[in-house]
């Protein structure tokens, strides 16, 4: 029974996937003095019975690896997944120093479009696949090469973001876009393979600057778009799509059972009318369920 959690960590991103197989994945982090103890303890508890634990950093920006030194000290990162880069920063924070140490170590696995790795998307007799596939970057793509040049020069980092998809047989699918910007997504639409996806986490924390273009949305046909905690004045609310907003919901936990996703919030008063009430109680503050669609609705 896979569990996906999207943490409300302010302007940053942090997720975990507790796979149905012997895998546990953390995607990005933005830990602070206020939230680190609680989140790290939860990650320890949720991953303690899993044989493989990996950390995926979508791109080298502080709000996607903030506090990684605390995480690595408390829950050592043995499998560090990142897009290959040589990013530089004006200020070498403790988080960035640790990011660079991990990125340049033998713990690093550099991700790119279509890459394969044992237990990430390949199973064997020892354990099953995590069901994670990397849809982007295409390291030969000219738009990506220009984004990487800007990253390595310390100018901008957003468009080096990986696109990460998680799915499992007979159930839901999830897509992470990091901080890709709208024009960049338009530029690469013909170079990335997109398919129907149940839950999409909006790029750039839901900001207008990372609004997922219609050319992508038509291919993704998402049932739910999760919008992060950017200031409300900067958000795009994706008219015509069902959305969950972390500014109001707080942490969102998604429990996958068969072809259902059951949703829970850290806020007791959060609700969404488009979800069905099925009386679930695995976690506090259940606010509804949906049945996974397999056919396009657009």
XYZ file of C-alpha atoms in Angstrom, residues 40-297:
258
model
C 13.103 13.742 10.374
C 11.551 11.572 13.074
C 8.596 10.808 10.803
C 10.955 9.876 7.970
C 12.842 7.558 10.300
C 9.617 5.896 11.425
C 8.173 5.521 7.941
C 11.382 4.162 6.369
C 12.637 1.882 9.131
C 11.289 -1.315 7.532
C 12.492 -0.501 4.004
C 15.688 -1.957 2.581
C 16.400 0.800 0.047
C 16.178 4.503 0.805
C 16.938 7.204 -1.787
C 16.918 10.992 -1.917
C 16.030 12.738 -5.189
C 16.919 16.408 -5.511
C 15.036 17.871 -8.464
C 17.472 20.801 -8.874
C 20.158 22.702 -6.942
C 18.117 25.490 -5.341
C 18.133 26.119 -1.589
C 14.377 25.608 -1.164
C 14.777 22.082 -2.575
C 17.763 20.960 -0.488
C 17.478 23.246 2.548
C 18.576 21.488 5.722
C 19.926 18.473 3.856
C 22.902 18.449 6.253
C 20.503 17.857 9.173
C 18.733 15.105 7.254
C 21.988 13.430 6.206
C 23.375 13.562 9.754
C 20.230 12.007 11.248
C 19.136 9.675 8.448
C 22.227 9.063 6.306
C 21.724 9.458 2.560
C 23.380 6.513 0.825
C 21.638 6.970 -2.542
C 21.633 10.561 -3.787
C 19.897 11.198 -7.110
C 20.465 14.494 -8.950
C 20.812 15.980 -12.412
C 24.534 16.246 -13.114
C 25.665 19.835 -12.617
C 28.400 22.070 -11.264
C 26.166 24.739 -9.752
C 27.792 27.580 -7.873
C 26.261 29.991 -5.344
C 27.132 33.435 -4.077
C 26.816 32.088 -0.543
C 27.997 28.630 0.499
C 25.420 27.630 3.106
C 25.797 24.455 5.141
C 22.984 22.976 3.066
C 24.726 23.786 -0.230
C 28.061 22.441 1.007
C 26.410 19.130 1.902
C 24.508 19.068 -1.386
C 27.815 19.433 -3.256
C 29.475 16.744 -1.132
C 26.685 14.307 -1.928
C 26.485 15.333 -5.598
C 30.203 14.771 -6.105
C 30.498 11.590 -4.031
C 30.228 7.927 -4.906
C 26.735 8.031 -3.389
C 25.502 10.045 -6.379
C 23.481 8.651 -9.270
C 22.970 11.170 -12.066
C 19.456 11.076 -13.444
C 18.355 11.819 -17.011
C 15.534 11.000 -19.375
C 14.976 7.264 -19.611
C 17.721 6.235 -17.188
C 17.451 2.860 -15.479
C 18.715 1.629 -12.154
C 18.191 -1.442 -10.055
C 15.245 -0.961 -7.710
C 14.470 2.541 -8.959
C 12.664 1.123 -12.006
C 14.152 -2.361 -12.261
C 13.257 -5.219 -9.940
C 15.094 -8.479 -9.320
C 14.889 -11.531 -7.082
C 15.995 -9.446 -4.086
C 13.356 -6.701 -4.218
C 10.866 -5.072 -6.558
C 11.060 -1.846 -8.508
C 10.176 1.454 -6.846
C 8.195 2.425 -9.949
C 10.130 5.679 -10.462
C 10.916 6.900 -13.952
C 12.797 10.014 -15.012
C 11.106 11.830 -17.899
C 13.528 14.770 -18.046
C 16.217 16.077 -18.607
C 17.309 15.090 -22.063
C 20.961 16.022 -21.667
C 21.375 16.413 -25.457
C 18.515 18.908 -25.712
C 19.658 22.445 -26.588
C 17.180 24.088 -24.211
C 18.475 21.964 -21.352
C 22.089 22.671 -22.287
C 21.401 26.397 -22.028
C 19.647 25.922 -18.656
C 22.612 23.895 -17.396
C 25.041 26.598 -18.536
C 23.077 29.181 -16.532
C 23.031 26.835 -13.530
C 26.760 26.191 -13.617
C 27.390 29.932 -13.919
C 25.296 30.580 -10.807
C 22.682 32.554 -12.733
C 19.523 30.418 -12.455
C 18.667 26.846 -11.556
C 14.946 26.256 -12.160
C 15.097 24.857 -15.673
C 17.588 22.146 -14.778
C 14.770 20.492 -12.796
C 14.155 16.798 -13.261
C 10.669 15.554 -14.120
C 9.991 12.508 -11.966
C 7.052 10.104 -12.371
C 5.959 7.460 -9.904
C 3.417 4.794 -10.756
C 2.524 1.260 -9.767
C 0.564 -1.511 -11.421
C -3.187 -1.062 -11.302
C -3.037 2.145 -9.290
C -2.377 5.857 -9.265
C 0.455 7.864 -10.785
C 2.214 11.013 -9.547
C 4.377 13.636 -11.253
C 6.939 16.088 -9.853
C 8.171 19.014 -11.965
C 10.551 20.822 -9.636
C 10.641 24.514 -10.534
C 10.377 24.307 -14.319
C 9.198 27.576 -15.826
C 6.260 27.852 -18.211
C 8.169 28.934 -21.325
C 10.749 26.191 -20.830
C 7.980 23.582 -20.619
C 6.505 24.965 -23.845
C 9.939 24.774 -25.480
C 10.419 21.081 -24.697
C 6.849 19.805 -25.133
C 7.786 17.783 -28.222
C 10.868 16.317 -26.525
C 9.305 14.849 -23.395
C 6.998 11.836 -23.189
C 3.948 12.681 -21.079
C 1.016 10.439 -20.301
C -2.139 10.523 -18.227
C -1.250 11.079 -14.570
C -3.481 11.030 -11.515
C -1.810 13.647 -9.291
C 0.489 16.382 -10.563
C 2.437 18.620 -8.179
C 2.389 22.071 -9.763
C 5.758 23.425 -10.848
C 7.462 26.218 -8.885
C 5.184 25.749 -5.855
C 2.117 26.672 -7.918
C 3.424 30.054 -9.069
C 2.222 31.672 -12.305
C 5.856 31.598 -13.446
C 5.706 27.798 -13.423
C 2.150 27.424 -14.687
C 1.932 24.061 -16.459
C 1.057 24.957 -20.065
C -2.057 23.613 -21.740
C 0.121 21.653 -24.159
C 1.301 19.601 -21.163
C -2.025 19.469 -19.335
C -3.737 17.985 -22.375
C -1.276 15.091 -22.314
C -1.257 14.690 -18.522
C -5.043 15.029 -18.063
C -4.569 15.151 -14.251
C -7.371 14.334 -11.839
C -5.785 16.520 -9.157
C -3.209 19.309 -9.201
C -1.501 20.049 -5.879
C -0.509 23.689 -5.465
C 2.304 24.539 -3.077
C 2.772 27.330 -0.597
C 3.905 30.256 -2.695
C 2.186 33.532 -1.669
C -1.428 33.521 -2.865
C -0.902 36.561 -5.086
C 1.644 34.577 -7.122
C -0.406 31.377 -7.516
C -2.171 30.010 -10.574
C -5.308 28.113 -9.576
C -5.694 26.058 -12.778
C -9.267 26.903 -13.742
C -11.095 23.818 -14.971
C -9.031 21.366 -12.896
C -9.528 19.977 -9.410
C -6.914 21.366 -7.048
C -5.591 20.962 -3.517
C -3.871 24.001 -2.014
C -1.244 23.495 0.663
C -1.668 27.054 1.906
C -4.973 25.793 3.335
C -4.469 22.034 3.609
C -1.039 21.982 5.268
C 0.607 18.563 4.954
C -1.224 16.244 2.554
C -0.976 12.468 2.934
C -2.189 10.244 0.084
C -2.940 6.611 0.867
C -3.130 4.419 -2.244
C -5.334 1.340 -1.945
C -6.068 -0.496 -5.169
C -7.523 2.034 -7.601
C -8.319 4.537 -4.825
C -6.444 7.440 -3.264
C -7.549 8.460 0.228
C -6.546 11.996 1.234
C -5.635 13.302 4.685
C -4.679 16.803 5.807
C -2.817 18.241 8.789
C -5.643 20.804 9.045
C -8.842 19.489 10.618
C -11.116 21.907 8.753
C -9.882 21.218 5.220
C -12.400 19.762 2.772
C -12.966 19.302 -0.950
C -16.391 18.633 -2.477
C -15.051 16.787 -5.542
C -13.769 13.934 -3.361
C -15.963 11.062 -2.203
C -16.535 10.326 1.476
C -15.539 6.715 2.213
C -14.993 6.898 5.984
C -11.261 6.193 5.982
C -9.297 6.559 9.212
C -5.694 5.430 8.665
C -4.487 8.952 9.515
C -6.075 11.985 11.180
C -8.219 14.477 9.247
C -9.432 12.363 6.341
C -11.108 14.619 3.778
C -12.074 12.340 0.900
C -11.178 9.795 -1.755
C -11.056 9.460 -5.506
C -11.087 6.551 -7.920
C -8.179 6.510 -10.357
C -9.136 7.161 -13.973
C -7.405 5.173 -16.685
C -9.020 6.807 -19.729
C -8.503 10.359 -20.926
C -11.354 12.723 -20.105
